[in-house]
Amino acid sequence: MNQQGGRPTGREDDWWGQLYGERADDTGPTTAPDSLDDRFASAAGALDQRSGAGAAVPSPRADADAMEPASTFPPGLPRPPGFTVEPAPPADPAPPPRPLDYVGDGPPTYAAEPTALPPADPDDLDDLVADTVLDGAHYGTSTLRAVSLRGDSARYRGEPRRDSLLTARFGTGDHALVLVAMATGARATPGAHRAAAEACHWIGRAVGRSHARLSEDIRAARRGDLKSGLHRLTDRSLGKLRATANEQGIEPEEYAATLRCLLLPADPECRTRVFFGVGEGGLFRLRGGEWQDIEPRVTDATGEPVVGFGSLPAETPEGDRLTMDLGITTPPSPYDPAPEPPREPFRFRASVARPGDTLLMCTSGLADPLRGEPELAAHLTGRWSDPEPPGLAEFLADTQIRVKGYADDRTAAAVWEA
């Protein structure tokens, strides 16, 4: 058969009959190995012969259970033979919980951000108070974070922040002394923010002038001297507020403030932390993953009067026994000074910190929700149990977590012990 389809002309066309003729035998399976690996080895050998390379040809797999080499084929897509998905890398340890906007049953009534600014006097711009104050430091083995922010109620009504914050360092080197002072002015009084700021300034001036003696007493653990000396400085500072109220012709309780202070020595060998002040607030310690309320308790005189402690004598010097009190009040003498309102008792506590402790001093704006809302305490436990102290922005986010029903100013100072 030729290309034109004619009859065969000789032996040159015998190949056609040998392949397709009726007497041609079936070829059948070849005796040579013909697996996928064999074909790959054959092709690789032919390429090596052409290129002259002496690279070794991979040997066929010994069995079907041989482990396939890992590859970087994208997961989730069909895999051709020979491709496997790389195992996922080990998960990192769980980070601390993220800051929250609020905790409790529901969102607070007021908005989370400031709404109105306080009114300003163009002739007294120094009287303006910032919405938020943030500070921090690191001395010795302690890291300090401090913040004072306006409450939700004051932000909505355009009232100034009644809380005041003062952080100061007196002295240098290991003999330096760090003071953190915070005060809260009386509620519903026009000069509350001024009274709070003045209280911080007066106690700061008093401590600064006596810082060398105070630092020495702290390192020597002279608790009695510290308590009496700080009590005297506190009374003098708050007495300045009463004098200012008299000058302005207002009642002393209208120009008053609570005062809470913390003394931190810069000496790394001294871990004594001293708290003192007057008025409500909170002093807490986070140790071993649990909060401890270490606010000094004020012991009041209770029960019936006893002889020698406020009661009348059993008899007169002439021997007459007193058996009845007719309840007739004696009119006040015009020559006697008017009685002063009862003063808040002095609070004092000196404690030794341990590595890993977190000490928190705060005004009632944070102390009340911390005592009243367990979810807030649990969240701050997770946030502040890390040995690494939070940054200033993180500390601000933690302290401004809102709780429904608590809308006062918040001022807090926390100390992390290395």
Short mmCIF file of C-alpha atoms in Angstrom, two decimals, residues 174-350:
data_model
loop_
_atom_site.label_atom_id
_atom_site.label_comp_id
_atom_site.label_asym_id
_atom_site.label_seq_id
_atom_site.Cartn_x
_atom_site.Cartn_y
_atom_site.Cartn_z
CA ASP A 174 18.68 56.09 96.32
CA HIS A 175 17.69 58.76 98.86
CA ALA A 176 14.88 60.10 96.63
CA LEU A 177 11.29 59.86 97.78
CA VAL A 178 8.31 59.63 95.40
CA LEU A 179 4.99 61.09 96.53
CA VAL A 180 1.62 60.31 94.95
CA ALA A 181 -1.19 62.49 96.32
CA MET A 182 -4.85 62.50 95.27
CA ALA A 183 -7.75 64.51 96.60
CA THR A 184 -11.49 64.79 95.98
CA GLY A 185 -13.38 68.04 96.53
CA ALA A 186 -16.75 68.20 98.25
CA ARG A 187 -19.73 67.30 96.09
CA ALA A 188 -22.04 70.01 94.73
CA THR A 189 -19.74 72.90 95.68
CA PRO A 190 -18.49 75.46 93.14
CA GLY A 191 -14.84 75.38 94.25
CA ALA A 192 -14.46 71.63 94.72
CA HIS A 193 -11.72 71.28 92.10
CA ARG A 194 -9.78 74.18 93.63
CA ALA A 195 -9.95 72.68 97.11
CA ALA A 196 -8.70 69.31 95.82
CA ALA A 197 -5.80 70.88 93.94
CA GLU A 198 -4.89 73.03 96.94
CA ALA A 199 -4.90 70.01 99.25
CA CYS A 200 -2.47 68.17 96.96
CA HIS A 201 -0.19 71.17 96.72
CA TRP A 202 -0.10 71.77 100.47
CA ILE A 203 0.74 68.16 101.31
CA GLY A 204 3.28 68.08 98.49
CA ARG A 205 5.02 71.13 99.88
CA ALA A 206 5.03 69.69 103.41
CA VAL A 207 6.40 66.30 102.34
CA GLY A 208 8.99 67.88 100.05
CA ARG A 209 10.42 69.99 102.84
CA SER A 210 10.66 66.96 105.14
CA HIS A 211 11.57 64.30 102.56
CA ALA A 212 15.06 63.62 103.94
CA ARG A 213 13.74 62.79 107.40
CA LEU A 214 10.79 60.83 106.02
CA SER A 215 13.02 58.78 103.73
CA GLU A 216 15.33 57.97 106.63
CA ASP A 217 12.40 56.91 108.85
CA ILE A 218 11.03 54.65 106.11
CA ARG A 219 14.36 52.86 105.56
CA ALA A 220 14.81 52.49 109.34
CA ALA A 221 11.22 51.21 109.77
CA ARG A 222 10.34 53.83 112.39
CA ARG A 223 6.61 53.29 112.15
CA GLY A 224 5.66 55.36 115.19
CA ASP A 225 7.66 58.40 114.07
CA LEU A 226 6.24 58.11 110.56
CA LYS A 227 2.64 57.96 111.71
CA SER A 228 2.88 60.89 114.09
CA GLY A 229 4.87 63.03 111.67
CA LEU A 230 2.60 62.38 108.67
CA HIS A 231 -0.48 62.95 110.84
CA ARG A 232 0.88 66.35 111.80
CA LEU A 233 1.67 67.26 108.16
CA THR A 234 -1.80 66.17 107.03
CA ASP A 235 -3.56 68.23 109.71
CA ARG A 236 -1.57 71.31 108.77
CA SER A 237 -2.34 70.88 105.06
CA LEU A 238 -6.08 70.44 105.57
CA GLY A 239 -6.03 73.29 108.08
CA LYS A 240 -4.95 75.54 105.20
CA LEU A 241 -8.23 74.67 103.45
CA ARG A 242 -10.25 75.68 106.50
CA ALA A 243 -8.34 78.96 106.65
CA THR A 244 -9.09 79.59 102.97
CA ALA A 245 -12.78 78.92 103.60
CA ASN A 246 -12.80 81.50 106.40
CA GLU A 247 -11.13 84.04 104.11
CA GLN A 248 -13.78 83.46 101.46
CA GLY A 249 -16.60 83.68 104.00
CA ILE A 250 -17.93 80.16 103.35
CA GLU A 251 -18.48 77.18 105.57
CA PRO A 252 -15.43 74.91 106.05
CA GLU A 253 -17.29 71.86 104.68
CA GLU A 254 -17.91 73.74 101.43
CA TYR A 255 -14.18 74.06 100.80
CA ALA A 256 -12.96 70.65 101.96
CA ALA A 257 -11.39 67.61 100.35
CA THR A 258 -10.41 64.05 101.08
CA LEU A 259 -6.69 63.36 100.83
CA ARG A 260 -4.88 60.09 100.13
CA CYS A 261 -1.10 59.76 99.71
CA LEU A 262 1.50 57.12 98.95
CA LEU A 263 5.24 57.33 99.69
CA LEU A 264 7.64 55.20 97.63
CA PRO A 265 11.37 55.23 98.43
CA ALA A 266 13.66 55.02 95.42
CA ASP A 267 16.13 52.78 97.29
CA PRO A 268 15.94 49.32 95.62
CA GLU A 269 16.85 47.70 98.96
CA CYS A 270 13.78 49.19 100.66
CA ARG A 271 10.39 47.73 99.80
CA THR A 272 8.37 49.58 102.45
CA ARG A 273 5.33 51.38 101.01
CA VAL A 274 3.61 53.98 103.20
CA PHE A 275 0.00 55.06 102.81
CA PHE A 276 -1.63 57.90 104.76
CA GLY A 277 -4.54 60.25 104.38
CA VAL A 278 -7.99 61.37 105.43
CA GLY A 279 -11.32 60.38 103.89
CA GLU A 280 -12.95 57.56 101.96
CA GLY A 281 -11.32 55.66 99.13
CA GLY A 282 -9.58 52.38 98.56
CA LEU A 283 -6.24 50.68 99.16
CA PHE A 284 -5.92 47.26 97.52
CA ARG A 285 -3.16 44.73 96.92
CA LEU A 286 -3.11 42.15 94.13
CA ARG A 287 -1.06 39.18 95.37
CA GLY A 288 -1.11 35.65 94.02
CA GLY A 289 -3.97 36.42 91.64
CA GLU A 290 -6.31 37.64 94.39
CA TRP A 291 -7.31 41.13 95.50
CA GLN A 292 -6.84 42.07 99.15
CA ASP A 293 -8.64 45.08 100.63
CA ILE A 294 -6.01 46.56 102.96
CA GLU A 295 -7.70 49.91 103.58
CA PRO A 296 -6.94 50.91 107.20
CA ARG A 297 -10.02 50.46 109.34
CA VAL A 298 -11.13 53.41 111.43
CA THR A 299 -12.04 52.34 114.98
CA ASP A 300 -14.79 54.46 116.46
CA ALA A 301 -15.79 54.62 120.12
CA THR A 302 -18.98 52.60 120.52
CA GLY A 303 -21.19 51.56 123.43
CA GLU A 304 -22.26 53.39 126.57
CA PRO A 305 -19.97 55.99 128.17
CA VAL A 306 -17.63 54.64 130.83
CA VAL A 307 -16.00 56.40 133.74
CA GLY A 308 -13.10 58.46 132.54
CA PHE A 309 -14.17 58.34 128.89
CA GLY A 310 -16.90 60.90 128.30
CA SER A 311 -19.24 60.11 131.22
CA LEU A 312 -20.14 62.28 134.17
CA PRO A 313 -18.53 61.47 137.54
CA ALA A 314 -20.50 59.24 139.88
CA GLU A 315 -20.68 61.98 142.55
CA THR A 316 -19.73 65.59 143.13
CA PRO A 317 -16.65 66.60 145.13
CA GLU A 318 -19.00 67.36 148.04
CA GLY A 319 -20.26 63.77 148.06
CA ASP A 320 -23.65 64.33 146.45
CA ARG A 321 -24.58 61.52 144.10
CA LEU A 322 -25.96 62.34 140.66
CA THR A 323 -29.03 60.20 140.08
CA MET A 324 -30.99 62.00 137.35
CA ASP A 325 -30.27 63.97 134.19
CA LEU A 326 -33.13 66.36 133.52
CA GLY A 327 -31.95 66.94 129.96
CA ILE A 328 -31.83 70.72 130.33
CA THR A 329 -29.37 72.08 127.77
CA THR A 330 -27.04 74.89 128.69
CA PRO A 331 -27.15 77.81 126.27
CA PRO A 332 -23.85 78.40 124.48
CA SER A 333 -21.69 81.19 125.77
CA PRO A 334 -21.19 84.11 123.36
CA TYR A 335 -17.52 84.13 124.32
CA ASP A 336 -16.84 80.51 123.35
CA PRO A 337 -15.78 79.82 119.75
CA ALA A 338 -18.22 77.97 117.57
CA PRO A 339 -17.65 74.23 117.61
CA GLU A 340 -15.88 72.85 114.56
CA PRO A 341 -17.47 70.09 112.50
CA PRO A 342 -16.14 66.61 113.28
CA ARG A 343 -12.98 65.83 111.39
CA GLU A 344 -12.29 62.70 109.42
CA PRO A 345 -9.97 60.27 111.23
CA PHE A 346 -6.40 59.90 110.07
CA ARG A 347 -5.55 56.71 108.16
CA PHE A 348 -2.08 55.17 108.07
CA ARG A 349 -0.58 51.92 106.86
CA ALA A 350 3.04 50.86 106.27
#
